[in-house]
Short mmCIF file of C-alpha atoms (C1' of nucleotides) in Angstrom, two decimals:
data_model
loop_
_atom_site.label_atom_id
_atom_site.label_comp_id
_atom_site.label_asym_id
_atom_site.label_seq_id
_atom_site.Cartn_x
_atom_site.Cartn_y
_atom_site.Cartn_z
CA MET H 141 -20.60 -22.81 17.35
CA THR H 142 -21.51 -19.55 15.62
CA VAL H 143 -24.96 -18.57 14.49
CA ALA H 144 -25.15 -18.54 10.72
CA PRO H 145 -25.26 -14.86 9.72
CA HIS H 146 -27.28 -13.72 6.80
CA LYS H 147 -24.40 -11.58 5.67
CA ASP H 148 -20.95 -12.59 6.84
CA GLU H 149 -19.00 -9.38 6.45
CA ARG H 150 -15.66 -9.05 8.15
CA PRO H 151 -15.36 -6.60 11.03
CA THR H 152 -14.82 -2.99 10.08
CA ALA H 153 -11.50 -2.85 11.92
CA GLU H 154 -10.19 -5.65 9.73
CA ARG H 155 -11.37 -3.96 6.58
CA ILE H 156 -9.67 -0.77 7.65
CA LEU H 157 -6.46 -2.68 8.16
CA ASP H 158 -6.79 -4.34 4.75
CA ILE H 159 -7.02 -1.01 2.97
CA ALA H 160 -4.36 0.69 5.09
CA GLU H 161 -2.02 -2.26 4.60
CA ARG H 162 -2.19 -1.94 0.84
CA LEU H 163 -1.70 1.82 1.06
CA VAL H 164 1.36 1.54 3.29
CA GLN H 165 2.95 -1.07 1.09
CA THR H 166 2.46 0.93 -2.07
CA ARG H 167 2.82 4.54 -0.90
CA GLY H 168 4.40 4.56 2.55
CA PHE H 169 2.99 5.33 5.98
CA THR H 170 3.04 9.12 5.91
CA ASN H 171 1.86 9.13 2.30
CA PHE H 172 -1.67 7.93 2.92
CA SER H 173 -4.38 9.59 4.97
CA TYR H 174 -7.51 8.76 6.91
CA ALA H 175 -9.36 10.34 4.01
CA ASP H 176 -7.93 7.73 1.62
CA ILE H 177 -9.21 4.88 3.76
CA ALA H 178 -12.53 6.58 4.46
CA SER H 179 -13.40 7.14 0.81
CA GLU H 180 -12.54 3.59 -0.13
CA LEU H 181 -14.52 2.11 2.75
CA ARG H 182 -17.39 4.57 2.20
CA ILE H 183 -17.28 5.69 5.78
CA THR H 184 -16.30 9.04 7.32
CA LYS H 185 -12.89 9.93 8.70
CA ALA H 186 -14.41 10.42 12.15
CA SER H 187 -15.60 6.81 12.20
CA LEU H 188 -12.08 5.57 11.65
CA HIS H 189 -11.02 7.19 14.90
CA TYR H 190 -13.51 5.01 16.74
CA HIS H 191 -11.60 1.90 15.64
CA PHE H 192 -8.10 3.36 15.83
CA PRO H 193 -7.77 6.47 18.03
CA GLY H 194 -4.77 7.82 16.14
CA LYS H 195 -2.53 7.03 13.22
CA ALA H 196 0.15 5.68 15.53
CA GLU H 197 -2.25 3.04 16.86
CA LEU H 198 -3.34 2.16 13.35
CA GLY H 199 0.28 1.83 12.29
CA LEU H 200 1.16 -0.41 15.18
CA ALA H 201 -1.86 -2.62 14.49
CA LEU H 202 -0.74 -2.88 10.86
CA ILE H 203 2.74 -4.08 11.72
CA THR H 204 1.45 -6.46 14.39
CA ARG H 205 -1.02 -8.17 12.08
CA TYR H 206 1.52 -8.25 9.25
CA GLY H 207 4.11 -9.83 11.54
CA GLU H 208 1.68 -12.43 12.85
CA ARG H 209 0.69 -13.49 9.37
CA PHE H 210 4.31 -13.65 8.32
CA ALA H 211 5.09 -15.84 11.32
CA GLN H 212 2.22 -18.14 10.40
CA ALA H 213 3.55 -18.45 6.87
CA LEU H 214 6.96 -19.39 8.25
CA SER H 215 5.36 -22.07 10.43
CA ARG H 216 3.59 -23.52 7.44
CA ILE H 217 6.87 -23.61 5.54
CA ASP H 218 8.51 -25.40 8.46
CA SER H 219 5.90 -28.12 8.63
CA ALA H 220 5.33 -28.56 4.91
CA LEU H 221 8.84 -28.71 3.50
CA PRO H 222 11.49 -31.35 4.04
CA ASP H 223 14.84 -29.58 3.97
CA ALA H 224 16.56 -26.24 4.39
CA PRO H 225 17.02 -25.38 0.69
CA ALA H 226 13.31 -25.93 0.03
CA LYS H 227 12.45 -23.75 2.99
CA LEU H 228 14.69 -20.93 1.82
CA GLU H 229 13.23 -21.09 -1.64
CA ALA H 230 9.72 -20.91 -0.19
CA TYR H 231 10.90 -17.97 1.91
CA THR H 232 11.94 -16.05 -1.18
CA GLY H 233 8.56 -17.01 -2.63
CA LEU H 234 6.80 -15.09 0.14
CA TYR H 235 8.59 -11.95 -0.99
CA ALA H 236 7.86 -12.66 -4.64
CA ASP H 237 4.16 -12.95 -3.85
CA VAL H 238 4.16 -9.53 -2.21
CA LEU H 239 6.00 -8.00 -5.14
CA GLU H 240 3.62 -9.60 -7.61
CA GLY H 241 0.85 -7.57 -5.98
CA LYS H 242 2.94 -4.50 -6.83
CA ARG H 243 3.66 -4.06 -3.15
CA MET H 244 6.83 -3.65 -1.17
CA CYS H 245 7.47 -5.46 2.12
CA MET H 246 5.67 -3.37 4.74
CA CYS H 247 8.62 -3.22 7.09
CA GLY H 248 10.99 -2.44 4.25
CA VAL H 249 8.93 0.63 3.42
CA LEU H 250 8.74 1.60 7.07
CA ALA H 251 12.50 1.21 7.41
CA ALA H 252 12.93 3.87 4.72
CA GLU H 253 10.86 6.37 6.73
CA TYR H 254 12.01 5.04 10.09
CA GLU H 255 13.11 8.43 11.42
CA THR H 256 9.60 9.83 11.09
CA LEU H 257 7.79 6.95 12.82
CA PRO H 258 6.42 7.01 16.38
CA GLU H 259 8.51 5.01 18.82
CA SER H 260 5.98 2.17 19.15
CA MET H 261 6.13 1.55 15.41
CA ARG H 262 9.91 1.70 15.31
CA ALA H 263 10.20 -1.05 17.89
CA ALA H 264 7.69 -3.20 16.00
CA VAL H 265 9.66 -2.85 12.75
CA LEU H 266 12.86 -4.03 14.42
CA ARG H 267 10.98 -6.92 16.00
CA PHE H 268 9.79 -7.99 12.57
CA PHE H 269 13.34 -8.02 11.24
CA ASP H 270 14.59 -9.83 14.34
CA ASP H 271 11.93 -12.52 14.03
CA ASN H 272 12.81 -13.08 10.41
CA GLN H 273 16.49 -13.42 11.17
CA THR H 274 15.83 -15.80 14.01
CA TRP H 275 13.84 -18.06 11.73
CA LEU H 276 16.50 -17.85 9.02
CA THR H 277 19.24 -18.68 11.50
CA HIS H 278 17.40 -21.85 12.49
CA VAL H 279 16.97 -22.89 8.88
CA LEU H 280 20.66 -22.28 8.24
CA ALA H 281 21.57 -24.43 11.23
CA GLU H 282 19.27 -27.14 9.94
CA GLY H 283 20.90 -26.95 6.52
CA GLU H 284 24.37 -27.30 7.99
CA LYS H 285 23.28 -30.31 10.02
CA GLU H 286 21.66 -31.91 6.97
CA GLY H 287 24.63 -31.05 4.80
CA THR H 288 22.28 -29.38 2.33
CA LEU H 289 23.65 -25.87 2.78
CA ALA H 290 27.20 -24.58 2.66
CA PHE H 291 28.33 -21.08 3.50
CA SER H 292 31.17 -19.22 5.12
CA GLY H 293 30.70 -16.66 7.85
CA SER H 294 28.47 -16.93 10.87
CA ARG H 295 24.85 -18.03 10.61
CA ASP H 296 23.78 -14.66 11.95
CA ASP H 297 25.73 -12.82 9.28
CA VAL H 298 24.28 -15.00 6.55
CA ALA H 299 20.74 -14.63 7.90
CA GLN H 300 21.26 -10.87 7.89
CA THR H 301 22.49 -11.04 4.32
CA ILE H 302 19.49 -13.05 3.16
CA LEU H 303 17.03 -10.62 4.72
CA GLY H 304 18.83 -7.57 3.39
CA THR H 305 19.29 -8.98 -0.07
CA LEU H 306 15.62 -9.84 -0.49
CA GLU H 307 14.43 -6.49 0.91
CA GLY H 308 16.79 -4.65 -1.41
CA ALA H 309 15.91 -6.74 -4.44
CA MET H 310 12.23 -5.92 -3.84
CA LEU H 311 12.97 -2.25 -3.32
CA VAL H 312 14.81 -1.93 -6.61
CA ALA H 313 12.63 -4.30 -8.64
CA ARG H 314 9.29 -2.70 -7.86
CA PRO H 315 9.85 0.67 -9.58
CA TYR H 316 10.67 -1.26 -12.76
CA GLY H 317 7.48 -3.27 -12.39
CA ASP H 318 9.57 -6.28 -13.26
CA LEU H 319 9.24 -9.41 -11.13
CA THR H 320 12.16 -11.14 -12.86
CA ARG H 321 14.46 -8.46 -11.48
CA PHE H 322 13.65 -9.91 -8.08
CA THR H 323 13.63 -13.60 -8.95
CA ALA H 324 17.01 -13.38 -10.64
CA THR H 325 18.55 -12.07 -7.44
CA ALA H 326 16.71 -14.63 -5.31
CA ARG H 327 18.07 -17.40 -7.52
CA GLN H 328 21.60 -15.98 -7.26
CA LEU H 329 21.25 -15.91 -3.50
CA LEU H 330 20.00 -19.49 -3.15
CA LEU H 331 22.70 -20.68 -5.51
CA SER H 332 25.42 -19.12 -3.36
CA LEU H 333 24.15 -21.10 -0.37
CA THR H 334 23.74 -24.51 -1.96
CA SER H 335 26.84 -24.86 -4.07
CA MET R 297 41.36 33.21 -12.40
CA THR R 298 38.81 34.21 -9.81
CA VAL R 299 38.81 37.38 -7.81
CA ALA R 300 39.58 36.62 -4.20
CA PRO R 301 36.30 37.14 -2.38
CA HIS R 302 36.20 38.50 1.07
CA LYS R 303 33.64 35.93 1.99
CA ASP R 304 33.50 32.86 -0.18
CA GLU R 305 30.06 31.49 0.58
CA ARG R 306 28.58 28.92 -1.67
CA PRO R 307 25.53 29.87 -3.74
CA THR R 308 22.20 29.71 -1.96
CA ALA R 309 20.85 27.11 -4.41
CA GLU R 310 23.68 24.76 -3.44
CA ARG R 311 23.08 25.28 0.24
CA ILE R 312 19.40 24.53 -0.25
CA LEU R 313 20.33 21.32 -2.00
CA ASP R 314 22.74 20.38 0.79
CA ILE R 315 20.06 20.67 3.43
CA ALA R 316 17.33 19.06 1.34
CA GLU R 317 19.66 16.20 0.44
CA ARG R 318 20.25 15.35 4.06
CA LEU R 319 16.53 15.61 4.82
CA VAL R 320 15.55 13.30 1.96
CA GLN R 321 18.13 10.72 2.92
CA THR R 322 17.07 10.65 6.55
CA ARG R 323 13.32 11.27 6.37
CA GLY R 324 12.14 10.74 2.80
CA PHE R 325 10.97 13.16 0.14
CA THR R 326 7.40 13.77 1.25
CA ASN R 327 8.49 13.86 4.89
CA PHE R 328 10.33 17.15 4.79
CA SER R 329 8.95 20.60 3.98
CA TYR R 330 10.06 23.93 2.65
CA ALA R 331 9.69 25.16 6.22
CA ASP R 332 12.35 22.66 7.38
CA ILE R 333 14.86 23.99 4.86
CA ALA R 334 13.89 27.62 5.46
CA SER R 335 14.40 27.52 9.21
CA GLU R 336 17.78 25.82 8.88
CA LEU R 337 18.97 28.24 6.21
CA ARG R 338 17.46 31.23 8.06
CA ILE R 339 15.57 32.32 5.02
CA THR R 340 11.82 32.42 4.32
CA LYS R 341 9.87 29.71 2.54
CA ALA R 342 8.96 32.18 -0.20
CA SER R 343 12.64 32.72 -1.02
CA LEU R 344 13.09 29.02 -1.66
CA HIS R 345 10.57 29.21 -4.48
CA TYR R 346 12.82 31.70 -6.25
CA HIS R 347 15.55 29.05 -6.52
CA PHE R 348 13.29 26.05 -7.07
CA PRO R 349 9.77 26.90 -8.32
CA GLY R 350 8.20 23.79 -6.86
CA LYS R 351 9.07 20.71 -4.88
CA ALA R 352 9.17 18.59 -8.03
CA GLU R 353 11.95 20.78 -9.45
CA LEU R 354 13.83 20.66 -6.18
CA GLY R 355 13.51 16.88 -6.10
CA LEU R 356 14.76 16.48 -9.63
CA ALA R 357 17.74 18.76 -8.93
CA LEU R 358 18.53 16.64 -5.87
CA ILE R 359 18.62 13.38 -7.79
CA THR R 360 20.58 14.94 -10.65
CA ARG R 361 23.32 16.31 -8.42
CA TYR R 362 23.43 13.11 -6.38
CA GLY R 363 23.78 11.04 -9.54
CA GLU R 364 26.52 13.25 -10.95
CA ARG R 365 28.55 13.02 -7.76
CA PHE R 366 28.08 9.29 -7.64
CA ALA R 367 29.28 9.01 -11.23
CA GLN R 368 32.35 11.07 -10.37
CA ALA R 369 33.11 8.78 -7.46
CA LEU R 370 32.87 5.78 -9.79
CA SER R 371 35.29 7.44 -12.20
CA ARG R 372 37.78 8.02 -9.41
CA ILE R 373 37.48 4.38 -8.41
CA ASP R 374 38.13 3.33 -12.00
CA SER R 375 41.28 5.38 -12.32
CA ALA R 376 42.68 4.79 -8.84
CA LEU R 377 42.28 1.06 -8.36
CA PRO R 378 44.02 -1.74 -10.21
CA ASP R 379 41.57 -4.62 -10.40
CA ALA R 380 37.91 -5.55 -10.24
CA PRO R 381 37.83 -6.88 -6.66
CA ALA R 382 39.38 -3.65 -5.35
CA LYS R 383 36.85 -1.62 -7.33
CA LEU R 384 33.93 -3.59 -5.97
CA GLU R 385 35.20 -3.22 -2.44
CA ALA R 386 35.54 0.54 -2.95
CA TYR R 387 32.01 0.52 -4.36
CA THR R 388 30.66 -0.99 -1.16
CA GLY R 389 32.69 1.63 0.67
CA LEU R 390 30.68 4.40 -0.98
CA TYR R 391 27.54 2.93 0.54
CA ALA R 392 29.20 2.48 3.92
CA ASP R 393 30.18 6.15 3.94
CA VAL R 394 26.58 7.20 3.36
CA LEU R 395 25.37 4.91 6.10
CA GLU R 396 27.99 6.19 8.49
CA GLY R 397 26.36 9.60 8.16
CA LYS R 398 23.16 7.92 9.34
CA ARG R 399 21.74 8.37 5.89
CA MET R 400 20.14 5.99 3.42
CA CYS R 401 20.95 5.99 -0.29
CA MET R 402 18.81 8.78 -1.74
CA CYS R 403 17.44 6.69 -4.57
CA GLY R 404 16.78 3.79 -2.22
CA VAL R 405 14.56 6.03 -0.12
CA LEU R 406 12.88 7.40 -3.23
CA ALA R 407 12.26 3.87 -4.49
CA ALA R 408 10.26 3.19 -1.33
CA GLU R 409 7.94 6.12 -2.04
CA TYR R 410 8.17 5.75 -5.82
CA GLU R 411 4.40 5.67 -6.35
CA THR R 412 3.99 9.13 -4.86
CA LEU R 413 6.76 10.83 -6.88
CA PRO R 414 6.22 13.13 -9.87
CA GLU R 415 7.08 11.49 -13.18
CA SER R 416 10.28 13.48 -13.71
CA MET R 417 11.67 12.20 -10.42
CA ARG R 418 10.65 8.62 -11.15
CA ALA R 419 12.59 8.61 -14.37
CA ALA R 420 15.66 10.06 -12.65
CA VAL R 421 15.57 7.34 -9.97
CA LEU R 422 15.54 4.60 -12.57
CA ARG R 423 18.36 6.31 -14.44
CA PHE R 424 20.45 6.28 -11.26
CA PHE R 425 19.92 2.56 -10.84
CA ASP R 426 20.62 1.92 -14.51
CA ASP R 427 23.89 3.89 -14.39
CA ASN R 428 25.02 1.94 -11.35
CA GLN R 429 24.28 -1.38 -12.99
CA THR R 430 26.05 -0.36 -16.16
CA TRP R 431 29.18 0.47 -14.23
CA LEU R 432 28.95 -2.75 -12.22
CA THR R 433 28.52 -4.79 -15.39
CA HIS R 434 31.74 -3.32 -16.78
CA VAL R 435 33.63 -4.11 -13.59
CA LEU R 436 32.30 -7.66 -13.66
CA ALA R 437 33.46 -8.05 -17.25
CA GLU R 438 36.87 -6.71 -16.29
CA GLY R 439 37.06 -9.18 -13.41
CA GLU R 440 36.22 -12.09 -15.66
CA LYS R 441 38.87 -11.03 -18.16
CA GLU R 442 41.46 -10.63 -15.40
CA GLY R 443 40.42 -13.90 -13.80
CA THR R 444 39.96 -12.09 -10.49
CA LEU R 445 36.20 -12.64 -10.25
CA ALA R 446 34.19 -15.80 -10.57
CA PHE R 447 30.43 -16.04 -10.64
CA SER R 448 27.62 -17.94 -12.28
CA GLY R 449 24.70 -16.28 -13.98
CA SER R 450 24.81 -13.37 -16.41
CA ARG R 451 26.77 -10.22 -15.64
CA ASP R 452 23.54 -8.25 -15.71
CA ASP R 453 21.94 -10.52 -13.14
CA VAL R 454 24.96 -10.29 -10.87
CA ALA R 455 25.15 -6.51 -11.23
CA GLN R 456 21.48 -6.35 -10.29
CA THR R 457 22.14 -8.55 -7.28
CA ILE R 458 25.02 -6.38 -6.09
CA LEU R 459 22.98 -3.20 -6.32
CA GLY R 460 19.95 -4.75 -4.63
CA THR R 461 21.95 -6.40 -1.89
CA LEU R 462 23.74 -3.19 -0.92
CA GLU R 463 20.56 -1.11 -1.02
CA GLY R 464 18.77 -3.66 1.14
CA ALA R 465 21.64 -4.04 3.57
CA MET R 466 21.62 -0.27 4.07
CA LEU R 467 17.86 -0.17 4.44
CA VAL R 468 17.85 -2.78 7.19
CA ALA R 469 21.06 -1.70 8.92
CA ARG R 470 20.16 1.94 9.38
CA PRO R 471 17.25 1.53 11.82
CA TYR R 472 19.59 -0.48 14.05
CA GLY R 473 22.17 2.29 13.86
CA ASP R 474 24.72 -0.45 13.35
CA LEU R 475 27.25 -0.08 10.56
CA THR R 476 28.59 -3.61 11.04
CA ARG R 477 25.20 -4.93 10.00
CA PHE R 478 26.00 -3.47 6.60
CA THR R 479 29.66 -4.34 6.37
CA ALA R 480 29.04 -7.97 7.27
CA THR R 481 26.72 -8.30 4.29
CA ALA R 482 29.10 -6.41 2.00
CA ARG R 483 31.88 -8.80 2.98
CA GLN R 484 29.64 -11.80 2.33
CA LEU R 485 28.81 -10.41 -1.08
CA LEU R 486 32.41 -9.75 -2.12
CA LEU R 487 33.42 -13.16 -0.86
CA SER R 488 30.82 -14.85 -3.04
CA LEU R 489 32.31 -13.17 -6.11
CA THR R 490 36.00 -13.81 -5.47
CA SER R 491 36.06 -17.40 -4.27
"C1'" DG A 282 17.13 37.73 -4.05
"C1'" DT A 283 14.65 38.20 -0.10
"C1'" DC A 284 10.85 39.79 2.29
"C1'" DT A 285 5.56 40.05 4.26
"C1'" DA A 286 1.18 38.50 3.70
"C1'" DT A 287 -1.97 35.37 2.28
"C1'" DA A 288 -4.37 32.01 -0.32
"C1'" DG A 289 -6.38 27.26 -0.63
"C1'" DG A 290 -6.03 22.70 0.50
"C1'" DC A 291 -5.39 18.72 3.27
"C1'" DA A 292 -3.62 16.59 7.43
"C1'" DG A 293 -4.98 14.26 11.98
"C1'" DA A 294 -8.11 14.82 15.58
"C1'" DT A 295 -12.36 15.95 18.71
"C1'" DA A 296 -17.29 17.03 20.32
"C1'" DG A 297 -21.60 15.67 20.42
"C1'" DA A 298 -26.04 14.11 18.02
"C1'" DC A 299 -28.21 9.95 16.48
"C1'" DG U 247 -20.72 2.61 15.35
"C1'" DT U 248 -21.43 6.13 12.34
"C1'" DC U 249 -22.61 10.65 11.46
"C1'" DT U 250 -22.04 16.24 10.84
"C1'" DA U 251 -19.51 19.97 12.00
"C1'" DT U 252 -15.52 22.02 13.30
"C1'" DC U 253 -10.70 22.95 14.97
"C1'" DT U 254 -5.91 23.66 14.60
"C1'" DG U 255 -1.97 23.20 12.24
"C1'" DC U 256 0.96 22.46 8.40
"C1'" DC U 257 1.58 22.02 3.52
"C1'" DT U 258 2.89 24.05 -1.25
"C1'" DA U 259 2.46 28.00 -3.70
"C1'" DT U 260 1.70 33.00 -5.28
"C1'" DA U 261 1.42 38.26 -5.34
"C1'" DG U 262 3.72 42.14 -4.83
"C1'" DA U 263 6.81 45.41 -2.04
"C1'" DC U 264 11.67 46.38 -1.28
#
DNA sequence: GTCTATAGGCAGATAGAC
DNA sequence: GTCTATCTGCCTATAGAC
């Protein structure tokens, strides 16, 4: 049991990650600075280095936390929804939620500046994509078994297509500030798998 | 008629654009510097400012030239190929060629860092996407008329989906350095429109 | 058109006091 | 944990000679 605190503020490291996460998703990793975070948190740049020694460590922590939360969301989808089509629709909903906050998928942004990232971050980005495709492949297998999904090509290829399509739809929709640009593509995609 | 030059080197401005184009497509717009171009061209940074006063002007020139060349490629496709499915396949081939050079679509990269771009560049990125979708919409109409393409949903929605899917497939495939990751998705996409 | 020289700002990062 | 002060390096950009 925890002692009831008079003020229950979240740890500084978490608040740093919150701000940095939003900045990465809207501007890109190299396009935000310690100064941006510091001014928003009302703390000095030097203090940030206490929590994250360098930008590479901060970046890795960002991807790790983002990936863990994404994995948790996928688990919730698995346990809450009855069949593969519902799960895929909920999956596209995760992306739509991100886009509604005028953000891009973190790993989609990082993929665009992949060449400039430190090696530790590169590996984490690929892991994120791999985890997504693994989950999608399982859902596709489930859908085939249920008879609720129909597609040609291997499950891996289709999983790849789903991931790429949603990342690309986000990428193009966000500059227009138009959520329906994304949802129209998501609908097209789901339709092609269920009919 | 042109006088035969002893040495027929292309204008410096074009060579600057060549180098900058490759840098944008591999690293992103804010992730390359005048110094990068200068050292590769064996010229000083100051000289670059003679050709392009500022980075915003350079960026706009990059998108403009890229868009013009893309439009020319689309015209060649229109006049060389007989039907809509062949045109769409050639369209995916344009993307595959870019990816083969380990590059990302320039406007795809710029879309990822859209929030940090000067207004003139933002507008040019959207124009590129719009032009692509306009062309795709015409091809889709042609395919419906010919009876060579079949799809549900509006032509605009499908054109949007094609553009987004290819951009996203590139975005995700490039970090893996695996062209087949792209071509598998392109095949899936074409299949969904012709069957 | 290209050069040298330099300005002015911001980046990530460190030392050491409190 | 947070601060002040500072470092080094790179960025875009400009002035003015050649």
